[in-house]
CSV table of C-alpha atoms in Angstrom, one decimal:
chain,number,residue,atom,x,y,z
A,1137,UNK,CA,122.1,164.2,143.9
A,1138,UNK,CA,121.8,161.5,141.3
A,1139,UNK,CA,124.8,159.3,141.0
A,1140,UNK,CA,123.9,157.7,137.6
A,1141,UNK,CA,127.3,158.5,136.2
A,1142,UNK,CA,129.3,156.7,138.8
A,1143,UNK,CA,128.1,153.1,138.7
A,1144,UNK,CA,129.9,150.9,141.2
A,1145,UNK,CA,131.5,148.6,138.7
A,1146,UNK,CA,132.9,151.6,136.8
A,1147,UNK,CA,134.5,153.1,139.9
A,1148,UNK,CA,135.8,149.7,141.0
A,1149,UNK,CA,137.5,149.1,137.6
A,1150,UNK,CA,139.2,152.5,137.6
A,1151,UNK,CA,140.3,152.3,141.2
A,1152,UNK,CA,141.9,148.8,140.6
A,1153,UNK,CA,143.9,150.2,137.7
A,1154,UNK,CA,144.9,153.3,139.7
A,1155,UNK,CA,146.1,151.0,142.6
A,1156,UNK,CA,148.2,148.8,140.3
A,1157,UNK,CA,149.8,151.9,138.9
A,1158,UNK,CA,150.5,153.4,142.3
A,1159,UNK,CA,151.6,150.4,144.3
A,1160,UNK,CA,153.5,148.5,141.7
A,1161,UNK,CA,155.1,145.4,143.4
A,1162,UNK,CA,154.4,146.7,146.9
A,1163,UNK,CA,154.4,149.7,149.3
A,1164,UNK,CA,157.9,149.1,150.5
A,1165,UNK,CA,157.7,151.9,153.1
A,1166,UNK,CA,154.4,150.9,154.7
A,1167,UNK,CA,155.0,147.2,154.5
A,1168,UNK,CA,158.4,147.6,156.3
A,1169,UNK,CA,157.1,149.8,159.0
A,1170,UNK,CA,153.9,147.9,159.7
A,1171,UNK,CA,155.7,144.5,159.8
A,1172,UNK,CA,158.2,145.9,162.4
A,1173,UNK,CA,155.5,147.4,164.6
A,1174,UNK,CA,152.4,145.2,164.2
A,1175,UNK,CA,151.1,144.1,160.8
A,1176,UNK,CA,147.6,144.4,162.0
A,1177,UNK,CA,147.9,147.6,164.0
A,1178,UNK,CA,144.6,149.6,164.1
A,1179,UNK,CA,144.9,153.1,162.9
A,1180,UNK,CA,142.5,156.0,162.8
A,1181,UNK,CA,142.6,159.2,160.8
A,1182,UNK,CA,140.2,162.1,159.9
A,1183,UNK,CA,139.8,163.3,156.4
A,1184,UNK,CA,139.9,167.0,156.9
A,1185,UNK,CA,139.7,170.2,154.8
A,1186,UNK,CA,142.1,173.1,155.0
A,1187,UNK,CA,140.0,175.4,153.0
A,1188,UNK,CA,136.4,176.1,152.1
A,1189,UNK,CA,134.8,174.2,149.2
A,1190,UNK,CA,132.3,171.6,148.0
A,1191,UNK,CA,132.9,168.0,148.8
A,1192,UNK,CA,132.8,165.4,146.1
A,1193,UNK,CA,134.0,161.9,145.6
A,1194,UNK,CA,132.5,160.0,148.5
A,1195,UNK,CA,132.0,156.7,146.7
A,1196,UNK,CA,135.3,156.7,145.0
A,1197,UNK,CA,137.2,157.5,148.2
A,1198,UNK,CA,135.5,154.6,150.0
A,1199,UNK,CA,136.1,152.3,147.1
A,1200,UNK,CA,139.9,152.6,147.3
A,1201,UNK,CA,139.9,151.1,150.8
A,1202,UNK,CA,137.2,148.5,149.9
A,1203,UNK,CA,139.4,147.2,147.0
A,1204,UNK,CA,142.6,147.3,149.2
A,1205,UNK,CA,141.2,146.0,152.5
A,1206,UNK,CA,137.7,144.6,152.0
A,1207,UNK,CA,136.2,144.9,155.5
A,1208,UNK,CA,139.5,145.7,157.3
A,1209,UNK,CA,139.0,149.5,156.9
A,1210,UNK,CA,135.8,151.4,157.6
A,1211,UNK,CA,135.0,154.9,156.4
A,1212,UNK,CA,132.4,157.0,158.3
A,1213,UNK,CA,131.4,160.2,156.4
A,1214,UNK,CA,130.1,163.3,158.1
A,1215,UNK,CA,129.7,165.2,154.8
A,1216,UNK,CA,128.4,163.9,151.5
A,1217,UNK,CA,128.7,164.8,147.8
A,1218,UNK,CA,127.5,168.3,147.2
A,1219,UNK,CA,127.8,169.5,150.8
A,1220,UNK,CA,129.6,172.7,151.4
A,1221,UNK,CA,132.7,172.3,153.6
A,1222,UNK,CA,134.5,174.9,155.6
A,1223,UNK,CA,138.2,175.1,156.6
A,1224,UNK,CA,138.9,172.8,159.5
A,1225,UNK,CA,135.9,170.5,159.0
A,1226,UNK,CA,136.3,166.8,159.6
A,1227,UNK,CA,134.8,165.2,156.5
A,1228,UNK,CA,135.2,161.6,157.4
A,1229,UNK,CA,136.8,159.2,159.9
A,1230,UNK,CA,138.8,156.3,158.6
A,1231,UNK,CA,139.5,153.4,160.9
A,1232,UNK,CA,141.2,150.0,160.4
A,1233,UNK,CA,144.5,148.3,159.7
A,1234,UNK,CA,147.3,150.8,159.3
A,1235,UNK,CA,148.9,149.1,156.3
A,1236,UNK,CA,145.9,149.6,154.2
A,1237,UNK,CA,145.1,153.2,155.3
A,1238,UNK,CA,148.6,154.3,154.7
A,1239,UNK,CA,148.9,152.6,151.3
A,1240,UNK,CA,145.6,153.9,150.1
A,1241,UNK,CA,146.0,157.4,151.5
A,1242,UNK,CA,147.4,159.3,148.6
A,1243,UNK,CA,145.2,157.7,145.9
A,1244,UNK,CA,142.0,158.3,147.8
A,1245,UNK,CA,143.0,161.9,148.4
A,1246,UNK,CA,143.9,162.4,144.7
A,1247,UNK,CA,140.3,161.4,143.7
A,1248,UNK,CA,138.5,163.6,146.3
A,1249,UNK,CA,140.9,166.6,146.0
A,1250,UNK,CA,140.4,166.8,142.2
A,1251,UNK,CA,136.7,166.1,142.2
A,1252,UNK,CA,136.0,168.5,145.1
A,1253,UNK,CA,138.0,171.3,143.4
A,1254,UNK,CA,135.9,170.9,140.2
A,1255,UNK,CA,132.7,170.8,142.2
A,1256,UNK,CA,133.6,174.0,144.0
A,1257,UNK,CA,134.6,175.8,140.8
A,1258,UNK,CA,131.5,174.7,139.0
A,1259,UNK,CA,129.2,175.8,141.7
A,1260,UNK,CA,131.0,179.2,141.8
A,1261,UNK,CA,130.1,179.7,138.2
A,1262,UNK,CA,126.6,178.4,138.4
A,1263,UNK,CA,125.7,180.7,141.3
A,1264,UNK,CA,126.4,183.7,139.1
A,1265,UNK,CA,124.7,182.4,136.0
A,1266,UNK,CA,121.5,181.0,137.5
A,1267,UNK,CA,120.4,184.5,138.7
A,1268,UNK,CA,119.7,185.2,134.9
A,1269,UNK,CA,118.2,181.8,134.2
A,1270,UNK,CA,121.3,180.3,132.5
A,1271,UNK,CA,122.9,177.0,133.1
A,1272,UNK,CA,126.7,176.6,133.2
A,1273,UNK,CA,128.0,173.3,131.6
A,1274,UNK,CA,131.3,171.7,130.9
A,1275,UNK,CA,133.0,170.8,127.6
A,1276,UNK,CA,135.0,167.8,126.3
A,1277,UNK,CA,138.2,169.3,127.4
A,1278,UNK,CA,138.7,166.6,130.0
A,1279,UNK,CA,141.6,164.5,131.4
A,1280,UNK,CA,141.8,161.2,129.3
A,1281,UNK,CA,140.3,158.3,131.2
A,1282,UNK,CA,139.3,160.6,134.1
A,1283,UNK,CA,136.3,162.2,132.3
A,1284,UNK,CA,133.6,160.3,134.2
A,1285,UNK,CA,134.8,161.6,137.5
A,1286,UNK,CA,135.3,165.1,136.2
A,1287,UNK,CA,131.7,165.1,134.6
A,1288,UNK,CA,130.3,163.8,137.9
A,1289,UNK,CA,132.0,166.5,139.8
A,1290,UNK,CA,130.6,169.2,137.5
A,1291,UNK,CA,127.1,167.6,137.9
A,1292,UNK,CA,127.6,167.9,141.7
A,1293,UNK,CA,128.6,171.5,141.4
A,1294,UNK,CA,126.2,172.9,138.9
A,1295,UNK,CA,123.5,170.3,138.4
A,1296,UNK,CA,124.1,170.5,134.6
A,1297,UNK,CA,126.3,168.8,132.0
A,1298,UNK,CA,127.1,169.1,128.3
A,1299,UNK,CA,127.4,166.0,126.1
A,1300,UNK,CA,129.4,163.2,127.6
A,1301,UNK,CA,131.1,162.0,124.5
A,1302,UNK,CA,131.0,162.1,120.7
A,1303,UNK,CA,127.9,159.8,120.4
A,1304,UNK,CA,125.7,161.8,122.7
A,1305,UNK,CA,124.9,164.7,120.5
A,1306,UNK,CA,125.7,166.1,117.1
A,1307,UNK,CA,127.9,169.2,117.3
A,1308,UNK,CA,128.8,170.7,113.9
A,1309,UNK,CA,131.8,172.8,114.5
A,1310,UNK,CA,133.5,175.1,112.1
A,1311,UNK,CA,135.8,172.5,110.6
A,1312,UNK,CA,132.9,170.2,109.9
A,1313,UNK,CA,131.1,173.0,108.1
A,1314,UNK,CA,134.3,174.0,106.3
A,1315,UNK,CA,134.5,170.6,104.8
A,1316,UNK,CA,131.2,171.2,103.1
A,1317,UNK,CA,132.3,174.6,101.8
A,1318,UNK,CA,130.5,176.5,104.6
A,1319,UNK,CA,127.1,174.9,103.8
A,1320,UNK,CA,125.3,174.7,107.2
A,1321,UNK,CA,122.1,173.4,105.7
A,1322,UNK,CA,123.9,170.6,104.0
A,1323,UNK,CA,125.8,169.6,107.1
A,1324,UNK,CA,122.5,169.4,109.1
A,1325,UNK,CA,120.9,167.4,106.4
A,1326,UNK,CA,123.7,164.9,106.3
A,1327,UNK,CA,123.7,164.3,110.1
A,1328,UNK,CA,119.9,164.1,110.3
A,1329,UNK,CA,119.9,161.3,107.8
A,1330,UNK,CA,122.2,159.2,110.2
A,1331,UNK,CA,121.2,159.9,113.7
A,1332,UNK,CA,118.5,158.7,116.0
A,1333,UNK,CA,115.4,160.6,116.6
A,1334,UNK,CA,116.6,161.0,120.1
A,1335,UNK,CA,119.7,163.0,119.2
A,1336,UNK,CA,119.9,166.8,119.1
A,1337,UNK,CA,121.8,168.7,116.6
A,1338,UNK,CA,124.0,171.6,117.7
A,1339,UNK,CA,125.6,174.1,115.2
A,1340,UNK,CA,128.6,176.3,116.2
A,1341,UNK,CA,128.2,179.8,114.7
A,1342,UNK,CA,130.7,182.6,114.6
A,1343,UNK,CA,128.5,185.4,113.3
A,1344,UNK,CA,124.9,186.4,112.8
A,1345,UNK,CA,124.7,185.2,109.2
A,1346,UNK,CA,125.6,181.6,110.3
A,1347,UNK,CA,123.0,181.8,113.1
A,1348,UNK,CA,120.3,182.7,110.5
A,1349,UNK,CA,121.4,179.6,108.4
A,1350,UNK,CA,121.4,177.3,111.4
A,1351,UNK,CA,117.9,178.5,112.3
A,1352,UNK,CA,116.7,177.9,108.7
A,1353,UNK,CA,118.3,174.4,108.8
A,1354,UNK,CA,116.3,173.5,112.0
A,1355,UNK,CA,119.2,173.2,114.4
A,1356,UNK,CA,118.0,172.2,117.9
A,1357,UNK,CA,121.0,174.1,119.6
A,1358,UNK,CA,122.9,177.1,118.3
A,1359,UNK,CA,126.2,177.9,119.8
A,1360,UNK,CA,127.4,181.5,119.8
A,1361,UNK,CA,131.1,181.0,119.6
A,1362,UNK,CA,133.4,183.8,120.8
A,1363,UNK,CA,130.9,186.5,120.0
A,1364,UNK,CA,130.8,189.9,121.5
A,1365,UNK,CA,128.1,190.9,124.0
A,1366,UNK,CA,126.3,192.9,121.4
A,1367,UNK,CA,126.3,190.0,118.9
A,1368,UNK,CA,125.0,187.6,121.4
A,1369,UNK,CA,122.1,190.0,122.3
A,1370,UNK,CA,121.2,190.3,118.7
A,1371,UNK,CA,121.4,186.5,118.2
A,1372,UNK,CA,119.3,185.8,121.2
A,1373,UNK,CA,116.6,188.1,119.9
A,1374,UNK,CA,116.9,186.6,116.4
A,1375,UNK,CA,116.6,183.0,117.6
A,1376,UNK,CA,113.6,184.0,119.8
A,1377,UNK,CA,113.2,180.6,121.5
A,1378,UNK,CA,113.2,178.6,118.3
A,1379,UNK,CA,116.4,176.8,119.5
A,1380,UNK,CA,118.4,176.4,122.6
A,1381,UNK,CA,121.0,179.2,122.7
A,1382,UNK,CA,124.5,178.3,124.0
A,1383,UNK,CA,127.3,180.8,124.5
A,1384,UNK,CA,131.0,179.6,124.5
A,1385,UNK,CA,134.4,181.1,124.2
A,1386,UNK,CA,136.0,183.6,126.5
A,1387,UNK,CA,134.0,182.5,129.6
A,1388,UNK,CA,135.6,183.2,132.9
A,1389,UNK,CA,134.4,184.7,136.2
A,1390,UNK,CA,135.0,188.3,135.0
A,1391,UNK,CA,132.8,187.8,131.8
A,1392,UNK,CA,130.2,185.3,133.0
A,1393,UNK,CA,127.7,187.7,134.4
A,1394,UNK,CA,127.5,189.9,131.3
A,1395,UNK,CA,127.2,186.8,129.1
A,1396,UNK,CA,124.4,185.4,131.3
A,1397,UNK,CA,122.6,188.7,131.1
A,1398,UNK,CA,122.3,188.4,127.3
A,1399,UNK,CA,119.5,185.8,127.7
A,1400,UNK,CA,121.3,182.7,126.6
A,1401,UNK,CA,120.1,179.4,127.9
A,1402,UNK,CA,123.4,177.6,128.3
A,1403,UNK,CA,127.0,178.8,128.9
A,1404,UNK,CA,129.7,176.2,128.3
A,1405,UNK,CA,133.2,176.6,129.6
A,1406,UNK,CA,136.3,174.5,130.1
A,1407,UNK,CA,137.3,176.7,133.0
A,1408,UNK,CA,135.2,174.8,135.5
A,1409,UNK,CA,137.4,171.7,134.9
A,1410,UNK,CA,140.7,173.1,133.5
A,1411,UNK,CA,140.7,176.0,136.0
A,1412,UNK,CA,140.2,173.8,139.0
A,1413,UNK,CA,143.4,172.3,140.5
A,1414,UNK,CA,143.0,170.4,143.8
A,1415,UNK,CA,141.2,171.2,147.0
A,1416,UNK,CA,143.4,171.1,150.1
A,1417,UNK,CA,142.3,168.0,151.8
A,1418,UNK,CA,144.4,165.9,154.2
A,1419,UNK,CA,144.6,162.9,156.6
A,1420,UNK,CA,145.0,163.9,160.2
A,1421,UNK,CA,146.1,161.3,162.7
A,1422,UNK,CA,143.7,160.6,165.6
A,1423,UNK,CA,146.0,160.5,168.6
């Protein structure tokens, strides 16, 4: 799986800030205990899973200990990003100075628990949609300053993404169009004058009439927003491969299959990120 989203310097910068937030002026518990026993005591733990899922976050997990301890902690992975994991599996073995392992434990877990949960949820959706030739993608309903990790986790789970941010792709939503008195053609013309030839133009449509206008305006992607199954079928037939068809709104595991059956190309939903909490991963001490 391509890791183009998670460049090493981006991971390291984020991890450093997270460690500063978490440690503050010192891990007073670990520092006290390790100083009493042996400041350089070697410690070994397994990263294990207490439920089934999809593992994600290998590089970020490892980076926590690299930043904290340089070469004083080693991490040996038995599973990698995108691998399915089963309850009881040992995902990795962490060995090194106890003070660094104990200080970094929670932060390292926070990254992989969240990312693995998103990857698992995303894959669950994609496995349903792909039977009908549709791609499940995320939205911009992300956690501020954690988007890159959430996007990466979606990519691991589904293989597909929506735009990363506002400069990736034009998306003319209802409020943009309302500013122009509902004139979809004018809205498309205005953005086309300003964007690169490499950018696509997507138009959000609430009804069949708007879909017709978006087609006439030459939209590259037409979003069918909160439409009924019957409306979506009608719009897919109307568009007839002249644009990419995206369905959005009201997407969950109980509605997903019927939406995919309509023949849409893309199904966007915030549920694969917002609906994923954390995967139950833990550190188990090697006695």
